[in-house]
Amino acid sequence: MGLLDGRVAVVTGAGSGIGRAAAEALAKEGAAVFATDIDPEGLEVTASNIAAAGGKVETKQQDVTDEALWDTVMEETEAKLGRPSILVNNAGIAIGGAIPDFSLEDWKTQMSVNVDSVFLGTRAAIRRMQEGGGSIINISSVAGLRGAPGLSAYCTSKGAVRLFTKAAAVECGRAGWPIRVNSVHPGIIDTPIWQKSITRLGEGMPILPDVPVGANALDADTLGAQASPMGRPGRPDEVADLIVYLASDKSSYINGQELVVDGAMTAGG
Ligand SMILES: NC(=O)c1ccc[n+]([C@@H]2O[C@H](COP(=O)([O-])OP(=O)(O)OC[C@H]3O[C@@H](n4cnc5c(N)ncnc54)[C@H](O)[C@@H]3O)[C@@H](O)[C@H]2O)c1
C-alpha cells in the first residue's frame, strides 16, 4: 500500500532535478504521474526511471507559460490516467544579474516562467479539483522568503509564488472547495538550476547574502556547502519527500503554508 494509491499527479519541470525526484517519489507511493517539461529528453529519462521501478507514468512536452496548453495537459491527464488530484507547479528558471544592468525583457521572462505558470496551473487544477478535491504544491524557494544579491527578479518571482499560494488556499477554503494549496521553499539543492545560476551571474556579484563578493570564483558545491549549517547542499529527493507528504492525507490540515527545506540555511547564522 502506497500513501498515494489511486491518485493522479501532474508534475511540471519533471525532466530534471526536483521535478524528476518528485515525479519518481509520487509514483513510488502509488500515484499515476503525468510528467511534463519543455525538455522532452529529460522527460524520457524520468519516464523510464518510473517505469523501471514499476510505476505508472505518461509524459507531455509542455511550456508552462503557454496558456492554452494547460487545458490540454489537464484533459490528457484525465483521459489517460484519471482525474488529477495533485499538481506540483515545479518548473522554473533563475535569471541572475545586478539590478542596474537587468533588462525588462529578462524581468518579464523570469515572471512569466516562475509566476504566470503557477497561476495558470493552479487555475487549471482548481477547475478540475472543485469537485473531488486535491492538493496543489507550488515550488517557491528560500529566495521567496528573503532577498539575495544578484537575484532580484528570481526573489520577486518566488515571493509572488509564496503569497499567491496563501491567497489560493484561503479562496478555496472559503469557497468550500476541498483543495489544499501549499508552497515549498528549498534552500540550495544540488540540481542543474543551481549550477547554472552560478555561471550566469556577473563577475563580483555574490549570490548569497552571507557569502562575500568574489565568491563566484568558488564552485557551486563549495558555495552550497558554505550556505547551509549542515555543510552540504540538499538533494532533490529530500525535497521530493516533503512534496509527497503535502500530496498525501498525512498533511490533511496543512493548508496555505510555506514549508522550508533548507538544512537550516534560513534558521540563523
Ligand atoms: N535547486 C535549487 O537550489 C532550488 C532552490 C530553491 C527553489 N528551486 C526551485 O525548484 C524548481 C525546480 O528547479 P530544479 O532545481 O530542479 O532545476 P532544474 O533546472 O534541474 O529543473 C527545472 C526544470 O524546469 C524545466 N523548465 C524550465 N522552463 C520551463 C518552461 N517554460 N516550461 C516547462 N518546463 C520548464 C526545465 O527544462 C527543467 O527540467 C524551480 O522552480 C526552482 O526555482 C530550486
Coordinates of C-alpha atoms and ligand atoms in Angstrom, one line a residue:
M1 CA 0.0 0.0 0.0
G2 CA 1.4 3.4 -1.0
L3 CA 0.4 6.7 0.5
L4 CA -1.0 7.8 -2.8
D5 CA -2.6 4.7 -4.3
G6 CA -5.3 5.6 -6.8
R7 CA -4.2 9.3 -7.0
V8 CA -3.3 11.1 -10.2
A9 CA -0.5 13.7 -10.1
V10 CA 0.6 16.3 -12.7
V11 CA 4.2 17.4 -12.2
T12 CA 5.8 20.2 -14.3
G13 CA 9.5 20.6 -14.9
A14 CA 9.7 16.8 -14.4
G15 CA 12.6 16.3 -16.7
S16 CA 15.3 17.3 -14.2
G17 CA 16.2 18.0 -10.6
I18 CA 13.5 18.4 -8.1
G19 CA 10.7 17.8 -10.6
R20 CA 12.1 14.5 -11.6
A21 CA 12.7 13.4 -8.0
A22 CA 9.1 14.5 -7.2
A23 CA 7.6 12.5 -10.1
E24 CA 9.6 9.4 -9.1
A25 CA 8.7 9.7 -5.4
L26 CA 5.0 10.3 -6.1
A27 CA 4.9 7.3 -8.4
K28 CA 6.7 5.2 -5.8
E29 CA 3.9 6.0 -3.4
G30 CA 1.3 4.7 -5.9
A31 CA 0.3 7.9 -7.8
A32 CA -0.1 7.7 -11.6
V33 CA 2.1 10.6 -12.8
F34 CA 1.5 12.9 -15.7
A35 CA 5.0 14.4 -16.1
T36 CA 5.6 17.5 -18.3
D37 CA 8.6 19.5 -19.2
I38 CA 9.7 21.8 -22.0
D39 CA 12.7 19.4 -22.5
P40 CA 11.5 16.1 -24.0
E41 CA 14.8 14.3 -23.5
G42 CA 14.8 14.9 -19.7
L43 CA 11.2 13.7 -19.6
E44 CA 12.2 10.4 -21.3
V45 CA 14.7 9.7 -18.6
T46 CA 12.2 10.4 -15.9
A47 CA 9.6 8.2 -17.6
S48 CA 11.9 5.3 -18.0
N49 CA 13.1 5.6 -14.3
I50 CA 9.4 5.5 -13.2
A51 CA 8.5 2.6 -15.5
A52 CA 11.6 0.6 -14.4
A53 CA 10.5 1.0 -10.8
G54 CA 7.1 -0.4 -11.7
G55 CA 5.3 3.0 -11.6
K56 CA 2.6 4.4 -13.9
V57 CA 3.6 7.5 -16.0
E58 CA 2.6 9.5 -19.0
T59 CA 4.6 12.4 -20.4
K60 CA 3.9 15.5 -22.5
Q61 CA 6.2 18.3 -23.7
Q62 CA 4.8 21.5 -22.1
D63 CA 5.9 25.1 -22.0
V64 CA 4.3 26.1 -18.7
T65 CA 3.8 29.7 -19.9
D66 CA 1.5 28.5 -22.8
E67 CA -2.0 29.2 -21.5
A68 CA -3.9 27.0 -24.0
L69 CA -1.6 24.0 -23.3
W70 CA -2.7 23.9 -19.7
D71 CA -6.2 22.8 -20.7
T72 CA -4.7 20.1 -23.0
V73 CA -2.5 18.9 -20.2
M74 CA -5.4 18.5 -17.8
E75 CA -7.6 16.9 -20.4
E76 CA -4.9 14.4 -21.5
T77 CA -4.2 13.6 -17.8
E78 CA -7.8 12.9 -17.2
A79 CA -8.2 10.8 -20.4
K80 CA -5.1 8.7 -19.9
L81 CA -4.8 8.4 -16.1
G82 CA -7.9 9.7 -14.4
R83 CA -8.9 13.0 -12.7
P84 CA -5.9 14.8 -11.4
S85 CA -5.9 15.5 -7.6
I86 CA -2.3 16.5 -7.2
L87 CA -0.5 19.3 -9.0
V88 CA 3.2 20.1 -8.5
N89 CA 4.0 23.5 -10.0
N90 CA 7.7 23.0 -10.1
A91 CA 9.1 24.2 -13.5
G92 CA 11.2 27.3 -13.0
I93 CA 14.3 29.2 -14.1
A94 CA 16.7 31.6 -12.4
I95 CA 17.9 34.7 -14.2
G96 CA 20.7 36.4 -12.3
G97 CA 22.1 39.8 -12.7
A98 CA 22.7 43.2 -11.0
I99 CA 19.6 45.5 -10.9
P100 CA 21.3 48.4 -12.8
D101 CA 22.1 46.1 -15.8
F102 CA 18.9 44.0 -15.7
S103 CA 16.7 44.2 -18.8
L104 CA 13.0 44.4 -18.7
E105 CA 12.8 41.5 -21.1
D106 CA 14.7 39.3 -18.7
W107 CA 12.5 40.5 -15.9
K108 CA 9.3 39.6 -17.8
T109 CA 10.7 36.2 -18.8
Q110 CA 11.5 35.4 -15.2
M111 CA 8.0 36.4 -14.1
S112 CA 6.4 34.5 -16.9
V113 CA 8.1 31.2 -16.3
N114 CA 8.0 31.3 -12.5
V115 CA 4.8 33.2 -11.7
D116 CA 2.4 33.2 -14.7
S117 CA 2.9 29.4 -14.9
V118 CA 1.9 28.9 -11.3
F119 CA -1.3 30.9 -11.8
L120 CA -2.2 29.1 -15.0
G121 CA -1.5 25.7 -13.4
T122 CA -3.4 26.4 -10.2
R123 CA -6.3 27.8 -12.2
A124 CA -6.5 24.7 -14.4
A125 CA -6.2 22.4 -11.4
I126 CA -8.8 24.2 -9.3
R127 CA -11.3 23.9 -12.2
R128 CA -10.9 20.1 -12.0
M129 CA -10.5 19.7 -8.2
Q130 CA -13.5 21.8 -7.1
E131 CA -15.4 18.5 -7.1
G132 CA -13.4 15.7 -5.5
G133 CA -10.7 17.8 -4.0
G134 CA -6.9 17.9 -4.3
S135 CA -3.5 19.2 -3.2
I136 CA -1.6 21.9 -5.1
I137 CA 2.1 22.2 -4.3
N138 CA 3.9 25.3 -5.6
I139 CA 7.7 25.2 -5.6
S140 CA 9.0 28.6 -4.3
S141 CA 12.4 29.0 -2.7
V142 CA 14.2 30.4 0.3
A143 CA 14.7 33.2 -2.2
G144 CA 10.9 33.8 -1.8
L145 CA 11.4 34.5 1.9
R146 CA 14.5 36.8 1.9
G147 CA 16.5 38.8 -0.6
A148 CA 19.7 37.7 -2.3
P149 CA 22.0 40.0 -4.2
G150 CA 22.1 39.4 -7.9
L151 CA 18.8 37.5 -7.8
S152 CA 16.2 40.3 -7.5
A153 CA 13.9 39.0 -10.3
Y154 CA 14.1 35.5 -9.0
C155 CA 13.4 36.6 -5.4
T156 CA 10.4 38.6 -6.6
S157 CA 9.0 35.7 -8.6
K158 CA 9.4 33.3 -5.7
G159 CA 7.9 35.8 -3.2
A160 CA 4.9 36.1 -5.6
V161 CA 4.5 32.3 -5.6
R162 CA 4.5 32.3 -1.8
L163 CA 1.7 34.8 -1.5
F164 CA -0.3 33.5 -4.4
T165 CA -0.3 30.2 -2.7
K166 CA -1.8 31.6 0.5
A167 CA -4.4 33.6 -1.4
A168 CA -5.4 30.4 -3.3
A169 CA -5.6 28.3 -0.2
V170 CA -7.9 30.9 1.6
E171 CA -10.1 31.3 -1.5
C172 CA -10.5 27.5 -1.9
G173 CA -11.3 27.1 1.7
R174 CA -13.8 29.9 1.9
A175 CA -15.5 28.7 -1.3
G176 CA -15.9 25.2 0.1
W177 CA -13.6 23.5 -2.4
P178 CA -11.7 20.7 -0.7
I179 CA -8.4 21.8 -2.2
R180 CA -5.2 22.5 -0.2
V181 CA -2.5 24.8 -1.6
N182 CA 0.9 25.0 0.0
S183 CA 4.4 26.3 -1.1
V184 CA 7.7 24.5 -0.7
H185 CA 10.8 26.6 -0.1
P186 CA 14.0 24.7 -0.9
G187 CA 17.4 26.0 0.1
I188 CA 20.4 25.1 -2.1
I189 CA 19.6 21.8 -3.8
D190 CA 22.2 20.2 -6.0
T191 CA 20.4 20.4 -9.4
P192 CA 21.3 22.0 -12.8
I193 CA 19.4 25.3 -11.9
W194 CA 21.8 25.9 -9.0
Q195 CA 24.9 25.0 -11.1
K196 CA 23.7 27.2 -13.9
S197 CA 22.8 30.2 -11.8
I198 CA 26.4 30.4 -10.6
T199 CA 27.7 30.7 -14.1
R200 CA 25.0 33.2 -15.3
L201 CA 25.7 35.8 -12.6
G202 CA 28.0 38.7 -13.3
E203 CA 31.6 39.0 -12.1
G204 CA 31.9 40.2 -8.5
M205 CA 28.2 39.7 -7.7
P206 CA 27.6 37.4 -4.7
I207 CA 24.5 35.3 -4.9
L208 CA 24.0 34.6 -1.3
P209 CA 23.6 37.2 1.4
D210 CA 26.2 35.8 3.7
V211 CA 28.9 35.0 1.1
P212 CA 31.4 37.8 0.3
V213 CA 31.8 39.5 -3.1
G214 CA 34.1 37.5 -5.3
A215 CA 32.8 34.2 -4.0
N216 CA 31.5 33.4 -7.5
A217 CA 35.0 32.2 -8.2
L218 CA 34.1 29.2 -6.0
D219 CA 32.4 26.2 -7.5
A220 CA 28.8 25.5 -6.9
D221 CA 29.5 22.6 -4.5
T222 CA 31.7 24.8 -2.2
L223 CA 29.1 27.6 -2.2
G224 CA 26.3 25.2 -1.5
A225 CA 28.3 23.7 1.4
Q226 CA 29.0 27.1 2.9
A227 CA 25.4 28.3 2.7
S228 CA 24.0 25.6 4.9
P229 CA 24.8 25.0 8.6
M230 CA 24.6 21.3 7.7
G231 CA 27.7 21.8 5.5
R232 CA 26.2 20.4 2.3
P233 CA 23.6 21.3 -0.4
G234 CA 20.3 19.4 -0.3
R235 CA 19.4 16.5 -2.6
P236 CA 16.3 16.6 -4.9
D237 CA 14.9 13.5 -3.1
E238 CA 14.9 15.4 0.2
V239 CA 12.6 18.0 -1.3
A240 CA 10.5 15.2 -3.0
D241 CA 9.8 13.6 0.4
L242 CA 8.2 16.9 1.5
I243 CA 6.2 17.1 -1.7
V244 CA 4.9 13.5 -1.2
Y245 CA 3.9 14.4 2.4
L246 CA 2.0 17.5 1.1
A247 CA 0.3 15.5 -1.6
S248 CA -0.9 12.9 0.9
D249 CA -3.6 12.8 3.5
K250 CA -0.9 12.9 6.2
S251 CA -0.9 16.7 5.7
S252 CA -4.7 17.0 5.6
Y253 CA -4.8 20.1 7.9
I254 CA -1.8 21.8 6.5
N255 CA -3.0 24.5 4.1
G256 CA -1.8 27.9 2.9
Q257 CA 1.6 27.3 4.5
E258 CA 5.2 27.8 3.4
L259 CA 7.3 24.8 4.2
V260 CA 11.1 25.3 4.2
V261 CA 13.5 22.5 3.3
D262 CA 17.0 24.1 3.6
G263 CA 19.2 22.4 6.1
A264 CA 18.8 25.4 8.5
M265 CA 20.1 27.9 5.9
T266 CA 17.4 30.4 7.0
A267 CA 17.3 29.4 10.6
G268 CA 20.2 31.7 11.8
G269 CA 23.9 32.3 11.4
Ligands
LIG1 N1 18.0 23.8 -7.0 C1 17.8 24.7 -6.1 O1 18.8 25.1 -5.4 C2 16.5 25.3 -5.9 C3 16.2 26.1 -4.7 C4 15.0 26.7 -4.5 C5 14.0 26.5 -5.4 N2 14.2 25.8 -6.5 C6 13.1 25.7 -7.5 O2 12.8 24.3 -7.7 C7 12.2 24.2 -9.0 C8 12.9 23.1 -9.8 O3 14.3 23.5 -10.0 P1 15.5 22.5 -10.1 O4 16.4 22.9 -9.1 O5 15.0 21.1 -10.2 O6 16.1 23.0 -11.5 P2 16.3 22.2 -12.9 O7 16.9 23.2 -13.8 O8 17.0 20.9 -12.7 O9 14.8 21.9 -13.4 C9 13.9 22.8 -13.8 C10 13.1 22.1 -14.9 O10 12.1 23.1 -15.4 C11 12.1 23.0 -16.8 N3 11.6 24.2 -17.4 C12 12.2 25.4 -17.5 N4 11.5 26.3 -18.1 C13 10.3 25.7 -18.5 C14 9.1 26.0 -19.1 N5 8.9 27.3 -19.6 N6 8.1 25.1 -19.3 C15 8.3 23.9 -18.8 N7 9.4 23.4 -18.2 C16 10.4 24.3 -18.0 C17 13.5 22.7 -17.2 O11 13.5 22.1 -18.5 C18 13.9 21.7 -16.1 O12 13.7 20.4 -16.5 C19 12.3 25.6 -9.7 O13 11.1 26.2 -9.6 C20 13.4 26.3 -8.9 O14 13.2 27.7 -8.9 C21 15.4 25.2 -6.8

